[in-house]
Coordinates of C-alpha atoms and ligand atoms in Angstrom, one line a residue:
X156 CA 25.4 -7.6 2.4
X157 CA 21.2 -8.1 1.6
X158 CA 20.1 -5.9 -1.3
X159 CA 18.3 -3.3 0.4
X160 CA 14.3 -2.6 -0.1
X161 CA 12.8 1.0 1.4
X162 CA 9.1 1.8 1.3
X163 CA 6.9 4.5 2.8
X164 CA 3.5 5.5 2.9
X165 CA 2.6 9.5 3.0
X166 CA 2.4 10.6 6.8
X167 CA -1.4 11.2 7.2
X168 CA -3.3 14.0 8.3
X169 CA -4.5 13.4 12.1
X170 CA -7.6 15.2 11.5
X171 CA -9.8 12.5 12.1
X172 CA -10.6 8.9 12.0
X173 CA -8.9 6.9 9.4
X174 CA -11.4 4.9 7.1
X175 CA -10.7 1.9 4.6
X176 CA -9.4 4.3 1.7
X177 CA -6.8 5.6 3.8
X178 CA -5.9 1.9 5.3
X179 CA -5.1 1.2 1.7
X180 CA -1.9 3.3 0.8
X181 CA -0.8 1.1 3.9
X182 CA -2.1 -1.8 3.3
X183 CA -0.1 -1.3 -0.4
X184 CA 3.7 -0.7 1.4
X185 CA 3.1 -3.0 3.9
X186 CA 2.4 -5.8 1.3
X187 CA 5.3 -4.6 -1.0
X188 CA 7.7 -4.8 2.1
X189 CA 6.6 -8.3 3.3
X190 CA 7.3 -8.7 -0.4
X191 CA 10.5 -8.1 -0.5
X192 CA 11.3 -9.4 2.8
X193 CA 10.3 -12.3 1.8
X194 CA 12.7 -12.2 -1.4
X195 CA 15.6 -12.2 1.1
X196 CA 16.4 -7.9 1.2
X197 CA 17.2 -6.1 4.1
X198 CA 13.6 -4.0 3.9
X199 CA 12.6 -0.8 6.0
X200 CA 8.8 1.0 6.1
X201 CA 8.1 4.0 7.3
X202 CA 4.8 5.9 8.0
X203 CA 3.9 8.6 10.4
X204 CA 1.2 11.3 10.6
X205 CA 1.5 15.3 9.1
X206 CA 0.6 17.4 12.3
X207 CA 1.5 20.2 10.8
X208 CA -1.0 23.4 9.4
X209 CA -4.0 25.1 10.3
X210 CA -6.8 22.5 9.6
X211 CA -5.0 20.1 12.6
X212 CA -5.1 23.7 14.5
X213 CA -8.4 24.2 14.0
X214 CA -10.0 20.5 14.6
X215 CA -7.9 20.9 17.6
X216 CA -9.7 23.5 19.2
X217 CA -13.1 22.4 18.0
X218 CA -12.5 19.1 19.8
X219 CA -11.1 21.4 23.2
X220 CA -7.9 20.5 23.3
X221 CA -4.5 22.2 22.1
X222 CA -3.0 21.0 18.9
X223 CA 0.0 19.2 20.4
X224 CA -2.7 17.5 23.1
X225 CA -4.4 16.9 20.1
X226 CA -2.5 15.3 17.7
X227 CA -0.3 13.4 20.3
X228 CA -4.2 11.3 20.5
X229 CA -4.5 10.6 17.1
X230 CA -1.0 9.4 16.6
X231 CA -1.7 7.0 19.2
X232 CA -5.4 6.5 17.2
X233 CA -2.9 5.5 14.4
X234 CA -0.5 3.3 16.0
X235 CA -3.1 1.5 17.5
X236 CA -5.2 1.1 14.4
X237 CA -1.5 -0.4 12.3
X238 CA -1.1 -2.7 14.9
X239 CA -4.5 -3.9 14.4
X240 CA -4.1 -4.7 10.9
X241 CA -0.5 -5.7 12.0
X242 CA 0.9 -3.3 9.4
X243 CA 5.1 -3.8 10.1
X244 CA 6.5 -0.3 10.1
X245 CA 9.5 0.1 11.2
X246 CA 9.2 3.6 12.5
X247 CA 6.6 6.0 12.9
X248 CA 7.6 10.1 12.1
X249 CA 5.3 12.7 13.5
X250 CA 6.5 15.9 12.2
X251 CA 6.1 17.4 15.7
X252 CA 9.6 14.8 16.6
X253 CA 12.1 17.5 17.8
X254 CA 14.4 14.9 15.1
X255 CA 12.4 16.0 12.4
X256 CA 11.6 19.7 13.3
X257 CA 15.2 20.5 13.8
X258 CA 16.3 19.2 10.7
X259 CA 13.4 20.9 8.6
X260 CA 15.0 24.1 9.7
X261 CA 18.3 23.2 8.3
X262 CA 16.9 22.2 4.9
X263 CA 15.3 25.3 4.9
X264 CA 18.0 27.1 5.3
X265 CA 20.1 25.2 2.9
X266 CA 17.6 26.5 0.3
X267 CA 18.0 29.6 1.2
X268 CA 21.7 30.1 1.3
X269 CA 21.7 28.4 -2.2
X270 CA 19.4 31.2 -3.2
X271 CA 16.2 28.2 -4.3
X272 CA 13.9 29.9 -1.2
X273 CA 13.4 33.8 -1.9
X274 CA 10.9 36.7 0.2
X275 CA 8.2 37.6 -1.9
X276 CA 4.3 38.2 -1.7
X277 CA 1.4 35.9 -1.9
X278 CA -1.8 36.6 -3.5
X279 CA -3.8 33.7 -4.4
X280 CA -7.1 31.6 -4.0
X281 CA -6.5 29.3 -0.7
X282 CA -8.2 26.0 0.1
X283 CA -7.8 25.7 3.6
X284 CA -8.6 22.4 3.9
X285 CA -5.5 21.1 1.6
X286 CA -3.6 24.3 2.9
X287 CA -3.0 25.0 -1.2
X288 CA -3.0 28.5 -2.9
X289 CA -4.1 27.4 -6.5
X290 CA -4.2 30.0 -9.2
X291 CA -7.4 30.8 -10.9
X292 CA -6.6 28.4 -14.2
X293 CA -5.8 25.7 -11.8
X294 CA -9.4 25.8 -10.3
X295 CA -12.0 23.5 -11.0
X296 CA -15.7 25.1 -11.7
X297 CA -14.0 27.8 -9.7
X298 CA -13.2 25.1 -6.5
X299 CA -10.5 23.6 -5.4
X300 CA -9.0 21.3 -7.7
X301 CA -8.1 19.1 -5.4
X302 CA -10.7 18.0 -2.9
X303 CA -14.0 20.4 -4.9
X304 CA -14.2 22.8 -2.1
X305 CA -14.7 26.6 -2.1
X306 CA -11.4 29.0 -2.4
X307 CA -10.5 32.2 -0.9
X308 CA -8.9 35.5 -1.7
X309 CA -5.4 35.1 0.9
X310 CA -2.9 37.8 0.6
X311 CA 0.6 37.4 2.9
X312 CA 4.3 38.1 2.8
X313 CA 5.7 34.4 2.2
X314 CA 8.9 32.8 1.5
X315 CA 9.0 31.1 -2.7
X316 CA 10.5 28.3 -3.6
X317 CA 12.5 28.7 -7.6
X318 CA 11.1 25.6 -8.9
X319 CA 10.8 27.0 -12.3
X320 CA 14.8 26.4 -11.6
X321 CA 14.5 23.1 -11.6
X322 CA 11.8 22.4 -14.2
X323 CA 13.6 21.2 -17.4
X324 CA 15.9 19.2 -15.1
X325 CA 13.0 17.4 -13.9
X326 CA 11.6 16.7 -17.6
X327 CA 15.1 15.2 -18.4
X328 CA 15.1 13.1 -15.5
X329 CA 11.0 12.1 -15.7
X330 CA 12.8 11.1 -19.7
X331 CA 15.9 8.9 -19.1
X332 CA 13.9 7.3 -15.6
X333 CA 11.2 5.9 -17.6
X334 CA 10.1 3.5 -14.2
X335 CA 9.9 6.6 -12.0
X336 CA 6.4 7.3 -12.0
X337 CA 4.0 4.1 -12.1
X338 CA 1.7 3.9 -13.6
X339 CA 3.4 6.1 -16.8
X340 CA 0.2 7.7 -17.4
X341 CA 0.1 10.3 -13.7
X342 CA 3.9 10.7 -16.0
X343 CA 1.9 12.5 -18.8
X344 CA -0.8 14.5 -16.3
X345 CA 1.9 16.5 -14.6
X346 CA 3.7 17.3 -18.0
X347 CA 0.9 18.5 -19.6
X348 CA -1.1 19.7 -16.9
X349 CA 2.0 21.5 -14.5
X350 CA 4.8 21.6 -15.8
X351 CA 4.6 22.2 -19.7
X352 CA 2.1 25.5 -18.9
X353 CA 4.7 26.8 -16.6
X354 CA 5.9 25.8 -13.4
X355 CA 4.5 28.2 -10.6
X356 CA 7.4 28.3 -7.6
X357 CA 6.1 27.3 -4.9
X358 CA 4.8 29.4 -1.6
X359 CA 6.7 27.4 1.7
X360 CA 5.9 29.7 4.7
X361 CA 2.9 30.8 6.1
X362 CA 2.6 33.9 8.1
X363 CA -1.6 33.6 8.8
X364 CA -1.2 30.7 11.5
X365 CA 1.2 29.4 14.0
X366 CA 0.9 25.6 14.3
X367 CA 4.1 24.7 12.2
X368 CA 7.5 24.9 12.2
X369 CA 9.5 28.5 12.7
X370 CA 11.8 29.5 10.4
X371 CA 14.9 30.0 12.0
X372 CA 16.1 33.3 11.0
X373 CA 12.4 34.9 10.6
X374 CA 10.5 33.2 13.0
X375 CA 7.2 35.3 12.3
X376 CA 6.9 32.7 9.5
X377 CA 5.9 29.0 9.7
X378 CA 7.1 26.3 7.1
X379 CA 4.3 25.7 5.3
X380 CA 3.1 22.0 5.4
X381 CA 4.4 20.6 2.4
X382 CA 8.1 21.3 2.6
X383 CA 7.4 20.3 6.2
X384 CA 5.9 17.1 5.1
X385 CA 7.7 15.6 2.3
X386 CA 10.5 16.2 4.2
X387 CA 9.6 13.0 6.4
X388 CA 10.7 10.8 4.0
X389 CA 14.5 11.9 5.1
X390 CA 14.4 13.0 8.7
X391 CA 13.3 9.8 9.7
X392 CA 16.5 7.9 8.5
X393 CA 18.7 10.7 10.3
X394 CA 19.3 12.4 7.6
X395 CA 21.6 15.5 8.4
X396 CA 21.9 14.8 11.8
X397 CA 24.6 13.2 14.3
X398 CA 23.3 9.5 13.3
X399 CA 22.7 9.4 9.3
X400 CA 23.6 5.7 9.6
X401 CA 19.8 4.2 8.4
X402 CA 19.9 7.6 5.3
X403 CA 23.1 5.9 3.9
X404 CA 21.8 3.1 4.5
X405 CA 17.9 3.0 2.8
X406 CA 18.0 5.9 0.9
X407 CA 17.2 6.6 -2.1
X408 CA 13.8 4.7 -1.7
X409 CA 12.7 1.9 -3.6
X410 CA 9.4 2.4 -3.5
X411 CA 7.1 5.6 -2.3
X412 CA 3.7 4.9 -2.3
X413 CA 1.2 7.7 -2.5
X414 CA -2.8 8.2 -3.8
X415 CA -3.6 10.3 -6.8
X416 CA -4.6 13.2 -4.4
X417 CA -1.1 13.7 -3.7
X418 CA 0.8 13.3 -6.7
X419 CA 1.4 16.5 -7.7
X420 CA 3.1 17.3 -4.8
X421 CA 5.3 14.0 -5.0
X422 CA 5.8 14.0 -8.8
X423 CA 6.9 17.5 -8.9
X424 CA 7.9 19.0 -5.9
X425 CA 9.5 16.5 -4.1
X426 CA 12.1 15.5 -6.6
X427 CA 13.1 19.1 -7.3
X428 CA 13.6 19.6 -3.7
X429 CA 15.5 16.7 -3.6
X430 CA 17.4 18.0 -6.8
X431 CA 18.2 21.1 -4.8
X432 CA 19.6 18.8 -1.8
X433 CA 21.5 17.2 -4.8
X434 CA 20.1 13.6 -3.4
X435 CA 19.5 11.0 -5.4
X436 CA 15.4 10.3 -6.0
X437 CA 13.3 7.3 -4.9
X438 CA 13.6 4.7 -7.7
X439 CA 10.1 4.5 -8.2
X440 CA 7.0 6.5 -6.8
X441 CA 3.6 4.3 -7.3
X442 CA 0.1 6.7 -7.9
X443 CA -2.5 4.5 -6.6
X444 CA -6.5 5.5 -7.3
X445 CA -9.3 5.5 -4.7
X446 CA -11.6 3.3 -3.0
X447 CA -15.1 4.9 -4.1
X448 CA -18.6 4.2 -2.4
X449 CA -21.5 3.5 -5.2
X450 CA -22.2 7.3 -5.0
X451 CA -19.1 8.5 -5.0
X452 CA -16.5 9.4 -2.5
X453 CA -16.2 8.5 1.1
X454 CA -18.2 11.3 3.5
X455 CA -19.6 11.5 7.1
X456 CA -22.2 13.6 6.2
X457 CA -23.3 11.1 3.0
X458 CA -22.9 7.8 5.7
X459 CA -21.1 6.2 3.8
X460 CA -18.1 5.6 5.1
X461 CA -16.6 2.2 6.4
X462 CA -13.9 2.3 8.4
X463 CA -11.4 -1.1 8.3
X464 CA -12.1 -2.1 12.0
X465 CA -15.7 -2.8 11.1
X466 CA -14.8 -5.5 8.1
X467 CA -12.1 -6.7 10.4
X468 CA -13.5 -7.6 13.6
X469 CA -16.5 -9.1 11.4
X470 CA -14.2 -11.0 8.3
X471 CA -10.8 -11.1 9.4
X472 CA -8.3 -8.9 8.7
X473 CA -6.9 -11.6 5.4
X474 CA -10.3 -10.5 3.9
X475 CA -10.2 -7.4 4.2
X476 CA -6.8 -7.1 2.8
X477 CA -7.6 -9.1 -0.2
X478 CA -10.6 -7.2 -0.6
X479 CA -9.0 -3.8 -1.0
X480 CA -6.0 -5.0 -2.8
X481 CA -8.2 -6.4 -5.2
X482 CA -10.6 -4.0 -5.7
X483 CA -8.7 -1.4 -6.0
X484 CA -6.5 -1.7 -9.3
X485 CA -3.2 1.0 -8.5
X486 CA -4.6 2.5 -12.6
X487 CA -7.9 2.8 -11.4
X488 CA -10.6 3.4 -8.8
X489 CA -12.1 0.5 -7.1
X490 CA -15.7 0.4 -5.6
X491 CA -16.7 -0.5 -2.4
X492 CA -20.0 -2.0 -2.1
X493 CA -21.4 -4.9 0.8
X494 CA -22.6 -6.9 -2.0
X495 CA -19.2 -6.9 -4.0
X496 CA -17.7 -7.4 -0.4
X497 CA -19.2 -10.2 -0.1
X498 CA -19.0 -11.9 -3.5
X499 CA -15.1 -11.9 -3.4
X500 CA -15.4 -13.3 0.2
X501 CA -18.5 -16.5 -0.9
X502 CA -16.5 -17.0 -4.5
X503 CA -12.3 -16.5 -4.3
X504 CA -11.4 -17.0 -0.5
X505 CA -14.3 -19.5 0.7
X506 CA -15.2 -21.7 -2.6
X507 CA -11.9 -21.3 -4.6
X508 CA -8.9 -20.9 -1.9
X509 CA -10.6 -22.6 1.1
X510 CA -12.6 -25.0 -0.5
X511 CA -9.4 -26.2 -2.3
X512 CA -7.2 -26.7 1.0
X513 CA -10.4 -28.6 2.8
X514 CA -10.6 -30.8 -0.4
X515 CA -7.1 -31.7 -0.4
X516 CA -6.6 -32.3 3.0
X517 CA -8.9 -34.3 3.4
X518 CA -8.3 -37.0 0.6
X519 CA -4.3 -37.1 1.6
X520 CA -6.2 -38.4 4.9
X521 CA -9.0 -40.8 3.4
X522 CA -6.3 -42.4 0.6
X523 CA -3.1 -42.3 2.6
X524 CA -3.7 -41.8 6.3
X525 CA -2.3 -38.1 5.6
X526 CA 1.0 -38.6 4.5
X527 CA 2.5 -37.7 1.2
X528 CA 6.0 -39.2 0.3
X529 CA 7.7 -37.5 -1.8
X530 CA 7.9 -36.4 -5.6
X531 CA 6.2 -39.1 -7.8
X532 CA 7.0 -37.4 -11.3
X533 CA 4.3 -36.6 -14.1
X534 CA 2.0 -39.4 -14.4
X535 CA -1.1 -38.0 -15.2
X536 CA -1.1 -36.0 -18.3
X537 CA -2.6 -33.9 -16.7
X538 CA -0.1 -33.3 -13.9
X539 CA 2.7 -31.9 -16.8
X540 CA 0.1 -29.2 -17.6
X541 CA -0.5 -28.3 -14.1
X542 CA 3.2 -27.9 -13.3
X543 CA 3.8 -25.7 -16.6
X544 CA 0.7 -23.7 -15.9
X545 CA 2.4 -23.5 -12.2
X546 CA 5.5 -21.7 -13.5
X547 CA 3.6 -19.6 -16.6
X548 CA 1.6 -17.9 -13.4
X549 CA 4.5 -17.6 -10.9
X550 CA 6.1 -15.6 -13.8
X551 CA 3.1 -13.6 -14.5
X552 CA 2.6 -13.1 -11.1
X553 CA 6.1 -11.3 -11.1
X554 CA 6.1 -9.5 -13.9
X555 CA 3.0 -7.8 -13.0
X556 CA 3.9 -7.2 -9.7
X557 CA 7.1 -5.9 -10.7
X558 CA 5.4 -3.1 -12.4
X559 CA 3.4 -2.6 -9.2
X560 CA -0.1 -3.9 -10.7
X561 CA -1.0 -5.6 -7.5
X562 CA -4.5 -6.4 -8.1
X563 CA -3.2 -8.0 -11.5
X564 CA -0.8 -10.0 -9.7
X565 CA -3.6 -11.4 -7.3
X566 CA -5.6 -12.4 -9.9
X567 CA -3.4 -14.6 -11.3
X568 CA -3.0 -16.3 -8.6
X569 CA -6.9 -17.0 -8.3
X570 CA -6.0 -17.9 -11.7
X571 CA -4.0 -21.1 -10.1
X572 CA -6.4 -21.7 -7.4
X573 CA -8.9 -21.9 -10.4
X574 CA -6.9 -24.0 -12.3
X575 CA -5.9 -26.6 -9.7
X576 CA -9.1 -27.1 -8.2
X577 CA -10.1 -27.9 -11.8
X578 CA -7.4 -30.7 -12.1
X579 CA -8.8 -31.7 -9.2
X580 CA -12.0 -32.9 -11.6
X581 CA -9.9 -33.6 -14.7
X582 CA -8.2 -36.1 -12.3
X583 CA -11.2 -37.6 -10.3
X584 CA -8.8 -38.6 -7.6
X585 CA -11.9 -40.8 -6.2
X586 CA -11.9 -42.8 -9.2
X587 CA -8.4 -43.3 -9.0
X588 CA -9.1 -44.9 -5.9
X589 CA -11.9 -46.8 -6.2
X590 CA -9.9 -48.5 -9.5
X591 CA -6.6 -49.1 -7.4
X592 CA -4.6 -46.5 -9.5
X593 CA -2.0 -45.9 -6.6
X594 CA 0.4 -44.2 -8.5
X595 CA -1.5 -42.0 -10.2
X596 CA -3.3 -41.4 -7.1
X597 CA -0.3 -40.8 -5.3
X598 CA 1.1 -38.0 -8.5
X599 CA -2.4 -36.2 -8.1
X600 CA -2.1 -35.9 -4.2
X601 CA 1.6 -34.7 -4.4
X602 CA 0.7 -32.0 -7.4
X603 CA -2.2 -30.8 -5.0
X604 CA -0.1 -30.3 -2.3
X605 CA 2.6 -28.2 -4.2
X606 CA 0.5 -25.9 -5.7
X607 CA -1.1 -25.2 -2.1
X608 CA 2.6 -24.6 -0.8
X609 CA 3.0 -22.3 -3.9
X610 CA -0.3 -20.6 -3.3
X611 CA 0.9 -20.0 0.1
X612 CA 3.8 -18.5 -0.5
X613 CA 2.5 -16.2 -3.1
X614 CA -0.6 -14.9 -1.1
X615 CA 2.1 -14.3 2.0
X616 CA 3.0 -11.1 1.6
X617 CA -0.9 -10.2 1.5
X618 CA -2.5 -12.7 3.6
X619 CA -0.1 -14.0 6.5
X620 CA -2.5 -15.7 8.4
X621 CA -4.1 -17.4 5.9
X622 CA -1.0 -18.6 4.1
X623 CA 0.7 -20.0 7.5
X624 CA -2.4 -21.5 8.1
X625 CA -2.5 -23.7 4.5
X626 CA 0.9 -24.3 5.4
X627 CA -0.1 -25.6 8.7
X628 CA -2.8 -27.8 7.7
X629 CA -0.6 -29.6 5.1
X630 CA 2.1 -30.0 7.3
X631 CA 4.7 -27.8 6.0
X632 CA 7.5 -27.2 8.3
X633 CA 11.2 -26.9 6.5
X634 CA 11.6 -23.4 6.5
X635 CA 13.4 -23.7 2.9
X636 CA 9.8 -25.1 1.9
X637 CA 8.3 -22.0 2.8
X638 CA 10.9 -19.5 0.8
X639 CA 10.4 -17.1 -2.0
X640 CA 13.0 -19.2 -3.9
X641 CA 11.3 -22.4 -3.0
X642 CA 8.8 -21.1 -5.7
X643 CA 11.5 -22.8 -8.3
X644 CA 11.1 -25.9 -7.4
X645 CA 8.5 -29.1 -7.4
X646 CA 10.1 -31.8 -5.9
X647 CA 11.7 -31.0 -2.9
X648 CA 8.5 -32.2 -0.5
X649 CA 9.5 -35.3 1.4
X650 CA 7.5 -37.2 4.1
X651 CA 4.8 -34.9 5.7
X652 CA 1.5 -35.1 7.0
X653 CA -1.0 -33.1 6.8
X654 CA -3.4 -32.0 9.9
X655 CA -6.0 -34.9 10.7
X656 CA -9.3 -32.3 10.5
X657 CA -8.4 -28.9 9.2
X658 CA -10.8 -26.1 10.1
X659 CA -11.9 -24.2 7.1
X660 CA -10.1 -20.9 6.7
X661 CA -13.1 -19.2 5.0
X662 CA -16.6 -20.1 5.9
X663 CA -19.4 -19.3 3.2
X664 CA -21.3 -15.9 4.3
X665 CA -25.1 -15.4 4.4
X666 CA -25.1 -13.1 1.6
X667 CA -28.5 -11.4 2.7
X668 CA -27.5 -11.3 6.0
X669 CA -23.9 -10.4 6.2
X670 CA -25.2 -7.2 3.2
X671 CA -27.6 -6.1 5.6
X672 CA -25.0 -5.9 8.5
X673 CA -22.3 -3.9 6.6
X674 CA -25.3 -1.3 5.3
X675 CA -26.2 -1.0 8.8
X676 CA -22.6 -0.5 10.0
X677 CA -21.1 1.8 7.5
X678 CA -20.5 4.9 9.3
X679 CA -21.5 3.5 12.2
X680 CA -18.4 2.9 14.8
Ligands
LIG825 N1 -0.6 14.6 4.8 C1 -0.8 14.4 3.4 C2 0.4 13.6 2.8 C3 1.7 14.1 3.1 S1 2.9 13.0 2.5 C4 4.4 13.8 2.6 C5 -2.1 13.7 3.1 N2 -2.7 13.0 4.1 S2 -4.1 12.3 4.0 O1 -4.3 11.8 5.3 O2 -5.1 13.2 3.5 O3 -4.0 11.2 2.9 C6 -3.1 10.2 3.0 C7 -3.3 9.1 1.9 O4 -4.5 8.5 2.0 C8 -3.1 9.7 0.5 O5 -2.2 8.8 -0.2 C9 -4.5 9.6 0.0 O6 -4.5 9.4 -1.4 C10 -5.0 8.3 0.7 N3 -6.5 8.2 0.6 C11 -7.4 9.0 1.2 N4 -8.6 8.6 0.9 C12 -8.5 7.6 0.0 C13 -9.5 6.7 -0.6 N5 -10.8 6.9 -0.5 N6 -8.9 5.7 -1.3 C14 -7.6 5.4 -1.4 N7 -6.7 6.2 -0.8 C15 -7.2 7.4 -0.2 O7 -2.5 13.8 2.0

């Protein structure tokens, strides 16, 4: 039987348009699950949409349509928008799916027979954009700590959650789990900013709207979002219900991945509720950081949003994937700016990665009629250097990506595009030619050649066009040359030609220009 891999994004809010920063959490599992499918497992990605709560109500009605009418639209927005950027989920969860609601309700009442969910009294400051009561210590300037907004007074009779229960159980496991949390550091934040000053419990109903899921045996009360929504993670493999064939399956997940907006919420509660189901937890949640604008974050009302359709429809959708997994380091925030848009278009993916394939190509087919034989050895210095350099990055490449430092991983990867079109001066192949050097010719050709199949392979999971495209133009078509495994070896290319006139895969951008057009279209469409 395959190993198996599970990944899944958060479910989003509907409550509008999706822009680039929230393309990116997808972006992030889709690449990680092409990954690993690639590796040979037996992967599974799910995403969905959190329809839940009263902001969804309220944009609802503002847009004149009920919430259900509503958010059945901007699932479809969604779907539509993934298949554009030809994101592979396998399923989609709405937490309006009778398969999820229903099953909500029995976790629900699981916690309360086992005494975690108990009737109290809320009083507390309420964003009601993020649908959070925060206490007054946890505000920011006396806002919202998460999203900066104003707060209000909120009093209602609610439903708890004991999570001060679970909260040493959850320091010893966030202890002997030290890959749980990446990167370690979000780790230390909810220690020393949650959990170590006392772990409130956690309101789950709602009795001051009605867009939500009833609870079953006090139906005046509606689950509040986040029980509702992390919730996803397990309804959508059947857990608890007649067919819990894909939970035994997939779960627990390999890999969650979630922004830093969210990670309270998936650092904290969600493993204690999962402790209280007495599941096992994901094997690793990744914290990414944000995509920022030069002054600051994404808003309508600044224009300076950009939303992923606009950098596809005008660069690709390869480009834009590369962009934002390499902007964006998962430690840190990444800025998006036309000019640094541009720049990683002009420099890595037009004169390093395309400018390498068009040079290559075209010699195999001025030197020899665009056929490469077979493995010729080392013959060049040079050529032992290039191979070692091969493997040094292919094991970089892994280690960082093992630890989920995606932008990391791409770089060195760049680092072998860099390196390669180098030896394509150190070796002067047109030299080689002019003097009659065949051989060495002929070792240069075949060493240009593999490291393109290598760079294919290892820019797959990110950039699938492009990479069956290189493989395309230089004619590779043995499936078991175009394998994760296949990364081991050197010398396994025998008798292929390469495409007579390859198209560039990257053409070089008027900078002016092409700066000018994304200004004028950001916020735009
Ligand atoms: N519905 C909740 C998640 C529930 S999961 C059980 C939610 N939805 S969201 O639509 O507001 O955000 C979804 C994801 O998009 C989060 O991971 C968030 O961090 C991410 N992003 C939103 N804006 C972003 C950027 N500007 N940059 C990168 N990611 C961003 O929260």
């Amino acid at each position: 039987m395959k190993e198996t891999f599970y990944v899944t994004t958060p479910i989003y809010y509907p409550s509008g348009r999706f822009h680039i920063g929230t393309s990116y959490t997808t972006v992030l599992a889709d690449s990680l699950k092409r990954l690993n499918e690639l590796k040979g497992k037996d992967c599974y990605m799910l995403t969905g949409t959190d329809e839940h709560g009263q902001k969804i109500e309220t944009v609802a009605e503002k847009n004149g349509l009920k919430p259900k009418e509503y958010v059945d639209k901007m699932a479809d927005m969604a779907k539509e928008l993934w298949k554009k950027m030809d994101i592979q989920y396998d399923d989609f969860i709405r937490t309006t799916d009778e398969r999820h609601e229903k099953i909500v309700q029995k976790i629900f009442q699981i916690f309360l027979d086992k005494g975690d969910i108990y009737k109290g009294e809320y009083e507390g400051l309420y964003c009601i954009p993020c649908e959070t009561y925060f206490t007054k210590t946890q505000l920011i300037d006396g806002k919202c700590p998460d999203c900066g907004r104003e707060v209000v007074p909120m009093k209602e009779e609610a439903y708890f959650f004991n999570m001060k229960k679970y909260a040493d159980k959850l320091l010893k496991y966030y202890d002997e789990h030290p890959d749980f949390i990446k990167p370690e550091f979000r780790k230390n934040e909810m220690i020393n900013n949650f959990i170590k000053p006392g772990l409130e419990d956690l309101c789950v109903t709602r009795t001051s709207f009605d867009w939500g899921i009833k609870v079953p045996s006090d139906p005046k009360h509606v689950i509040y979002v986040w029980l509702d929504a992390l919730t996803n993670y397990l309804t959508a493999l059947g857990y608890l219900s007649d067919d819990d064939s894909l939970f035994e399956k997939y779960w627990p997940a390999d890999v969650q991945v979630i922004g830093k907006d969210i990670a309270r919420f998936h650092l904290i509660y969600w493993p204690i509720f999962l402790m209280a189901l007495d599941l096992p937890l994901p094997k690793h949640i990744v914290v990414h950081n944000w995509i920022m604008m030069k002054d600051g974050k994404m808003s309508k009302s600044k224009g300076n949003v950009i939303y992923p359709e606009t950098l596809i429809d005008r660069y690709g959708l390869d480009a834009t994937k590369y962009f934002l997994l390499r902007e964006v380091p998962v430690a840190q925030d990444g800025i998006f700016s036309p000019e640094a848009f541009v720049e990683r278009y002009n420099f890595d993916l037009c004169n390093d990665l395309s400018n390498l394939l068009n040079r290559t190509v075209s010699m195999v087919n001025k030197y020899f009629q665009g056929k490469v034989e077979g493995y010729t050895g080392c013959i060049n210095d040079v050529d032992k250097e290039l191979e070692e350099f091969c493997i040094t990055q292919i094991n970089k490449f892994n280690e960082l990506i093992d630890n989920f430092e995606i932008a990391n991983s791409l770089q060195e990867i760049w680092n072998l595009i860099a390196r390669t079109n180098k030896y394509i001066d150190e070796t002067s192949p047109w030299i080689l030619a002019k003097n009659d050097e065949t051989e060495k010719l002929k070792s240069c050709i075949y060493h240009l050649i593999e490291n393109l199949r290598k760079i294919a392979i290892l820019i797959k999971p990110f950039m699938n066009e492009t990479a069956e495209n290189i493989l395309n133009q230089i004619g590779i078509k043995d499936e078991n040359l175009k394998t994760w495994e296949s990364l081991n070896y050197y010398d396994k290319i025998k008798d292929i030609k390469v495409i007579e006139k390859g198209e560039p895969i990257f053409m070089r951008l008027n900078q002016e220009e092409e700066i000018e057009y994304l200004k004028k279209n950001m916020n735009q469409n």
